[in-house]
Amino acid sequence: MTELLEERRESWGTRGGFILAAIGSAVGLGNLWGFPYKLYSYGGGAFLIPYIVALFLVGIPIMILEFSIGHYTQRAAPDAFKRGHKRFEIAGWWGI
């Protein structure tokens, strides 16, 4: 009788913990300090509007895609992208 060995992986304890860790990873302390300076330097609202548009059109969809690929494959980003095609492994490393 063959028994399948299932690899046990750690997971997040709560959904809130995951969300806070993801925000902390994506934002970083340097961005919190640098954003007000950039906002002031590049014209306030004139900079803020394209920034928000780019965030919603590019940033959030790419983040959701990366989370989805990681959730589906249950692997770290480089290994998850490598499962799609060996040439995509660099995309996983680039995101780190």
Protein backbone atom coordinates (compact mmCIF):
# COMPACT_ATOMS: atom_id res chain seq x y z
CA MET A 1 0.00 0.00 0.00
CA THR A 2 1.56 3.22 -1.15
CA GLU A 3 1.07 6.27 0.96
CA LEU A 4 1.38 9.69 -0.62
CA LEU A 5 3.59 12.07 1.29
CA GLU A 6 2.09 15.50 1.45
CA GLU A 7 4.43 18.41 1.89
CA ARG A 8 3.26 20.53 4.81
CA ARG A 9 3.76 24.24 4.40
CA GLU A 10 3.28 27.09 6.77
CA SER A 11 0.38 29.41 6.10
CA TRP A 12 -0.83 32.73 7.42
CA GLY A 13 -2.70 32.60 10.71
CA THR A 14 -5.19 35.29 9.79
CA ARG A 15 -6.24 37.12 6.65
CA GLY A 16 -5.42 40.44 8.31
CA GLY A 17 -1.86 39.32 9.03
CA PHE A 18 -1.36 38.46 5.38
CA ILE A 19 -2.76 41.79 4.21
CA LEU A 20 -0.55 43.78 6.60
CA ALA A 21 2.55 41.81 5.56
CA ALA A 22 1.73 42.34 1.87
CA ILE A 23 1.25 46.08 2.37
CA GLY A 24 4.48 46.33 4.35
CA SER A 25 6.34 44.44 1.65
CA ALA A 26 4.92 46.49 -1.20
CA VAL A 27 5.12 49.95 0.35
CA GLY A 28 8.28 49.98 2.42
CA LEU A 29 9.53 52.76 4.67
CA GLY A 30 11.42 54.60 1.93
CA ASN A 31 8.25 55.07 -0.07
CA LEU A 32 6.45 56.53 2.93
CA TRP A 33 9.16 59.16 3.25
CA GLY A 34 9.69 59.73 -0.47
CA PHE A 35 6.08 60.05 -1.63
CA PRO A 36 5.32 63.44 -0.01
CA TYR A 37 8.56 64.83 -1.45
CA LYS A 38 7.69 63.59 -4.95
CA LEU A 39 4.17 64.92 -4.59
CA TYR A 40 5.54 68.37 -3.69
CA SER A 41 8.25 68.34 -6.38
CA TYR A 42 6.06 67.25 -9.28
CA GLY A 43 3.07 69.52 -8.79
CA GLY A 44 0.76 68.05 -6.15
CA GLY A 45 -2.53 67.00 -7.74
CA ALA A 46 -1.01 66.97 -11.23
CA PHE A 47 1.30 64.18 -10.03
CA LEU A 48 -1.26 62.44 -7.83
CA ILE A 49 -3.87 61.82 -10.55
CA PRO A 50 -1.57 59.90 -12.98
CA TYR A 51 -0.02 58.09 -10.01
CA ILE A 52 -3.41 56.78 -8.86
CA VAL A 53 -4.41 55.85 -12.42
CA ALA A 54 -1.15 53.90 -12.89
CA LEU A 55 -1.63 52.24 -9.50
CA PHE A 56 -5.08 50.93 -10.40
CA LEU A 57 -4.31 50.04 -14.03
CA VAL A 58 -0.89 48.44 -13.54
CA GLY A 59 0.17 48.01 -9.91
CA ILE A 60 -2.85 46.31 -8.39
CA PRO A 61 -3.52 43.88 -11.31
CA ILE A 62 0.12 42.74 -11.29
CA MET A 63 0.00 42.26 -7.51
CA ILE A 64 -3.20 40.20 -7.79
CA LEU A 65 -1.64 38.13 -10.60
CA GLU A 66 1.44 37.38 -8.50
CA PHE A 67 -0.67 36.43 -5.46
CA SER A 68 -2.86 34.18 -7.63
CA ILE A 69 0.11 32.38 -9.20
CA GLY A 70 1.68 31.85 -5.77
CA HIS A 71 -1.60 30.60 -4.32
CA TYR A 72 -2.21 28.22 -7.23
CA THR A 73 1.29 26.72 -7.24
CA GLN A 74 1.92 26.89 -3.46
CA ARG A 75 5.51 27.91 -4.16
CA ALA A 76 7.73 30.97 -3.81
CA ALA A 77 7.58 33.52 -6.62
CA PRO A 78 10.62 32.33 -8.65
CA ASP A 79 9.54 28.67 -8.49
CA ALA A 80 5.94 29.56 -9.25
CA PHE A 81 6.83 31.48 -12.41
CA LYS A 82 9.33 28.76 -13.40
CA ARG A 83 6.50 26.21 -13.42
CA GLY A 84 4.85 28.24 -16.19
CA HIS A 85 8.02 28.34 -18.30
CA LYS A 86 11.69 28.24 -17.38
CA ARG A 87 12.28 31.67 -18.95
CA PHE A 88 9.71 33.29 -16.63
CA GLU A 89 11.72 32.52 -13.48
CA ILE A 90 13.41 35.92 -13.76
CA ALA A 91 10.00 37.59 -13.35
CA GLY A 92 9.69 35.96 -9.93
CA TRP A 93 13.12 37.16 -8.88
CA TRP A 94 12.46 40.63 -10.23
CA GLY A 95 9.39 41.00 -8.01
CA ILE A 96 11.33 40.15 -4.86
